[in-house]
mmCIF file of C-alpha atoms (C1' of nucleotides) in Angstrom:
data_model
loop_
_atom_site.group_PDB
_atom_site.id
_atom_site.type_symbol
_atom_site.label_atom_id
_atom_site.label_comp_id
_atom_site.label_asym_id
_atom_site.label_seq_id
_atom_site.Cartn_x
_atom_site.Cartn_y
_atom_site.Cartn_z
ATOM 1 C CA MET A 22 8.813 64.963 -20.205
ATOM 2 C CA ASN A 23 12.883 65.102 -19.925
ATOM 3 C CA TYR A 24 14.496 63.977 -16.510
ATOM 4 C CA TRP A 25 17.122 65.504 -15.181
ATOM 5 C CA LEU A 26 19.479 65.589 -12.224
ATOM 6 C CA VAL A 27 20.851 69.153 -10.484
ATOM 7 C CA LYS A 28 23.949 68.631 -7.762
ATOM 8 C CA SER A 29 24.236 71.094 -4.932
ATOM 9 C CA GLU A 30 26.257 71.344 -2.144
ATOM 10 C CA PRO A 31 24.137 71.146 1.390
ATOM 11 C CA PHE A 32 26.439 73.355 3.116
ATOM 12 C CA LYS A 33 25.883 75.932 0.472
ATOM 13 C CA TYR A 34 22.260 75.186 -0.459
ATOM 14 C CA SER A 35 20.455 71.755 1.175
ATOM 15 C CA TRP A 36 17.118 69.784 0.139
ATOM 16 C CA ASP A 37 16.048 71.426 3.468
ATOM 17 C CA ASP A 38 16.918 74.811 2.216
ATOM 18 C CA PHE A 39 15.085 74.315 -1.009
ATOM 19 C CA VAL A 40 11.445 72.716 0.748
ATOM 20 C CA LYS A 41 12.138 76.176 3.182
ATOM 21 C CA GLU A 42 11.667 78.761 0.588
ATOM 22 C CA GLY A 43 9.255 76.774 -1.368
ATOM 23 C CA LYS A 44 11.073 77.147 -4.611
ATOM 24 C CA SER A 45 14.778 77.945 -6.213
ATOM 25 C CA VAL A 46 15.953 80.121 -8.980
ATOM 26 C CA TRP A 47 18.549 77.764 -10.182
ATOM 27 C CA ASP A 48 21.419 80.487 -10.629
ATOM 28 C CA GLY A 49 25.181 80.654 -10.940
ATOM 29 C CA VAL A 50 25.911 77.739 -13.316
ATOM 30 C CA ARG A 51 28.702 79.113 -15.464
ATOM 31 C CA ASN A 52 29.281 75.907 -17.028
ATOM 32 C CA TYR A 53 28.173 75.897 -20.825
ATOM 33 C CA GLN A 54 27.407 71.951 -20.893
ATOM 34 C CA ALA A 55 25.270 72.672 -17.701
ATOM 35 C CA ARG A 56 24.147 75.385 -19.624
ATOM 36 C CA ASN A 57 22.980 73.749 -22.464
ATOM 37 C CA ASN A 58 20.944 71.243 -20.045
ATOM 38 C CA MET A 59 19.017 73.929 -18.293
ATOM 39 C CA MET A 60 18.080 75.280 -21.419
ATOM 40 C CA ALA A 61 16.496 72.302 -22.872
ATOM 41 C CA MET A 62 14.631 71.619 -19.124
ATOM 42 C CA LYS A 63 10.732 72.190 -20.230
ATOM 43 C CA LYS A 64 8.075 73.079 -17.691
ATOM 44 C CA GLY A 65 6.780 70.359 -15.715
ATOM 45 C CA ASP A 66 10.099 67.919 -16.342
ATOM 46 C CA TRP A 67 11.137 66.224 -13.093
ATOM 47 C CA VAL A 68 14.705 66.980 -11.625
ATOM 48 C CA PHE A 69 16.320 64.647 -8.984
ATOM 49 C CA PHE A 70 18.183 66.615 -6.565
ATOM 50 C CA TYR A 71 21.314 65.369 -5.461
ATOM 51 C CA HIS A 72 23.760 66.305 -2.600
ATOM 52 C CA SER A 73 27.669 66.268 -3.813
ATOM 53 C CA ASN A 74 30.267 66.568 -1.208
ATOM 54 C CA GLU A 75 28.283 65.795 2.024
ATOM 55 C CA GLY A 76 25.548 63.054 1.318
ATOM 56 C CA MET A 77 26.715 62.186 -1.628
ATOM 57 C CA GLU A 78 22.950 60.806 -2.667
ATOM 58 C CA VAL A 79 19.787 61.719 -4.581
ATOM 59 C CA ILE A 80 17.384 62.931 -1.944
ATOM 60 C CA GLY A 81 14.321 64.285 -3.204
ATOM 61 C CA LEU A 82 12.331 65.245 -6.273
ATOM 62 C CA ALA A 83 12.140 68.450 -8.330
ATOM 63 C CA GLU A 84 9.584 70.169 -10.836
ATOM 64 C CA VAL A 85 10.822 72.772 -13.382
ATOM 65 C CA ARG A 86 8.222 75.443 -12.972
ATOM 66 C CA LYS A 87 9.738 78.021 -15.224
ATOM 67 C CA GLU A 88 11.733 77.185 -18.586
ATOM 68 C CA TYR A 89 15.521 79.433 -18.901
ATOM 69 C CA PHE A 90 15.719 82.896 -18.335
ATOM 70 C CA PRO A 91 18.996 85.147 -18.111
ATOM 71 C CA ASP A 92 20.483 84.652 -14.710
ATOM 72 C CA PRO A 93 19.667 87.459 -12.457
ATOM 73 C CA THR A 94 22.908 87.234 -10.607
ATOM 74 C CA THR A 95 25.544 88.535 -13.700
ATOM 75 C CA GLU A 96 25.363 90.930 -16.299
ATOM 76 C CA ASP A 97 26.828 88.329 -18.535
ATOM 77 C CA ALA A 98 23.891 87.379 -21.211
ATOM 78 C CA ARG A 99 25.558 84.143 -22.013
ATOM 79 C CA TRP A 100 24.331 82.759 -18.580
ATOM 80 C CA VAL A 101 21.223 81.516 -17.804
ATOM 81 C CA VAL A 102 18.816 79.959 -14.671
ATOM 82 C CA VAL A 103 15.331 77.965 -14.027
ATOM 83 C CA GLU A 104 13.263 78.368 -11.413
ATOM 84 C CA LEU A 105 12.158 74.576 -9.538
ATOM 85 C CA ILE A 106 10.166 73.930 -7.016
ATOM 86 C CA PRO A 107 10.115 70.668 -4.266
ATOM 87 C CA ILE A 108 7.578 67.726 -5.114
ATOM 88 C CA LYS A 109 8.885 65.254 -2.718
ATOM 89 C CA LYS A 110 11.769 64.389 -0.171
ATOM 90 C CA PHE A 111 12.437 60.478 -0.750
ATOM 91 C CA ALA A 112 11.335 58.008 1.767
ATOM 92 C CA LYS A 113 15.172 56.385 1.054
ATOM 93 C CA THR A 114 17.863 58.282 -0.575
ATOM 94 C CA VAL A 115 19.490 56.868 -3.571
ATOM 95 C CA THR A 116 23.312 56.817 -2.850
ATOM 96 C CA LEU A 117 26.072 57.427 -5.844
ATOM 97 C CA LYS A 118 27.717 53.889 -3.970
ATOM 98 C CA THR A 119 24.248 52.659 -4.789
ATOM 99 C CA MET A 120 24.325 53.670 -8.527
ATOM 100 C CA LYS A 121 27.849 52.915 -9.011
ATOM 101 C CA ALA A 122 26.785 49.314 -7.864
ATOM 102 C CA ASP A 123 24.101 49.096 -10.364
ATOM 103 C CA ASP A 124 24.735 47.839 -13.748
ATOM 104 C CA ARG A 125 21.486 49.186 -15.082
ATOM 105 C CA LEU A 126 22.479 52.478 -14.333
ATOM 106 C CA SER A 127 26.238 52.685 -15.889
ATOM 107 C CA GLY A 128 25.630 55.080 -18.310
ATOM 108 C CA LEU A 129 24.578 57.786 -15.672
ATOM 109 C CA ALA A 130 25.387 60.672 -16.745
ATOM 110 C CA LEU A 131 25.937 61.743 -13.129
ATOM 111 C CA ILE A 132 28.804 59.081 -13.353
ATOM 112 C CA LYS A 133 30.305 59.662 -16.626
ATOM 113 C CA GLN A 134 31.099 63.301 -16.023
ATOM 114 C CA SER A 135 31.168 63.663 -12.493
ATOM 115 C CA ARG A 136 31.625 67.012 -12.335
ATOM 116 C CA LEU A 137 28.602 68.219 -14.470
ATOM 117 C CA SER A 138 26.358 69.815 -12.197
ATOM 118 C CA VAL A 139 23.157 69.553 -14.323
ATOM 119 C CA THR A 140 22.665 66.057 -16.232
ATOM 120 C CA PRO A 141 20.200 64.538 -18.386
ATOM 121 C CA VAL A 142 18.968 61.226 -17.237
ATOM 122 C CA ALA A 143 16.784 58.625 -19.641
ATOM 123 C CA LYS A 144 13.449 57.502 -18.797
ATOM 124 C CA ALA A 145 14.640 54.043 -17.816
ATOM 125 C CA GLU A 146 17.438 55.146 -14.939
ATOM 126 C CA PHE A 147 14.668 57.457 -13.895
ATOM 127 C CA ASP A 148 12.666 54.729 -12.688
ATOM 128 C CA ILE A 149 15.097 52.562 -11.905
ATOM 129 C CA ILE A 150 16.464 55.752 -9.246
ATOM 130 C CA LEU A 151 12.817 56.318 -8.342
ATOM 131 C CA SER A 152 11.976 52.866 -7.604
ATOM 132 C CA LEU A 153 15.178 52.550 -5.167
ATOM 133 C CA ALA A 154 14.082 55.696 -3.126
ATOM 134 C CA GLU A 155 10.439 54.337 -2.323
ATOM 135 C "C1'" DG B 27 44.124 77.295 -33.424
ATOM 136 C "C1'" DC B 28 47.471 74.628 -30.744
ATOM 137 C "C1'" DC B 29 48.933 73.484 -26.093
ATOM 138 C "C1'" DA B 30 50.733 74.103 -21.239
ATOM 139 C "C1'" DA B 31 49.657 76.473 -17.084
ATOM 140 C "C1'" DC B 32 46.471 76.842 -13.952
ATOM 141 C "C1'" DG B 33 41.665 77.000 -11.821
ATOM 142 C "C1'" DT B 34 37.541 74.017 -9.805
ATOM 143 C "C1'" DT B 35 34.500 70.327 -8.706
ATOM 144 C "C1'" DG B 36 33.658 66.486 -6.355
ATOM 145 C "C1'" DG B 37 34.669 61.317 -4.573
ATOM 146 C "C1'" DC B 38 38.100 59.064 -1.995
ATOM 147 C "C1'" DG C 6 43.742 66.869 2.649
ATOM 148 C "C1'" DC C 7 44.599 64.667 -1.796
ATOM 149 C "C1'" DC C 8 44.208 64.564 -6.084
ATOM 150 C "C1'" DA C 9 41.776 63.058 -10.755
ATOM 151 C "C1'" DA C 10 39.050 65.031 -14.178
ATOM 152 C "C1'" DC C 11 38.586 68.642 -16.811
ATOM 153 C "C1'" DG C 12 36.755 73.641 -18.361
ATOM 154 C "C1'" DT C 13 39.073 78.143 -19.376
ATOM 155 C "C1'" DT C 14 42.571 81.295 -20.019
ATOM 156 C "C1'" DG C 15 46.225 83.343 -22.647
ATOM 157 C "C1'" DG C 16 50.763 83.324 -24.964
ATOM 158 C "C1'" DC C 17 52.722 81.903 -29.180
#
DNA sequence: GCCAACGTTGGC
DNA sequence: GCCAACGTTGGC
């Protein structure tokens, strides 16, 4: 079991949109590192849902329902998507500020590679963020 | 294959 | 709105 974090600008696609649809095909990723992370996702992996730009916080937990397949929004065979389903919205969101201030999370890929839209989260980091969210 | 120019992301 | 970080493109 692995853990991940995906970013979305809430004006484009928010947690509420995600819940309303009940699932999401994570399309439009056009970055090799982000794509490689999606290709490493296994069914049942857990994924933090993060709001970038507005909010700047981890808002909920999702799960990988379908492993990677070709991105239906492009003819280009290089790009793939995964399908995610919402699990739960957190009682307390975890802000970027909180995560940056926590020494235990200094290695978080979200912080170190701030532009990457799909990042891995270590088990220890996952547990810490989850504990801050409840 | 190098690197300057350019575009995009996202925090502030 | 600004700009740092960084990925991509294209000329050489």
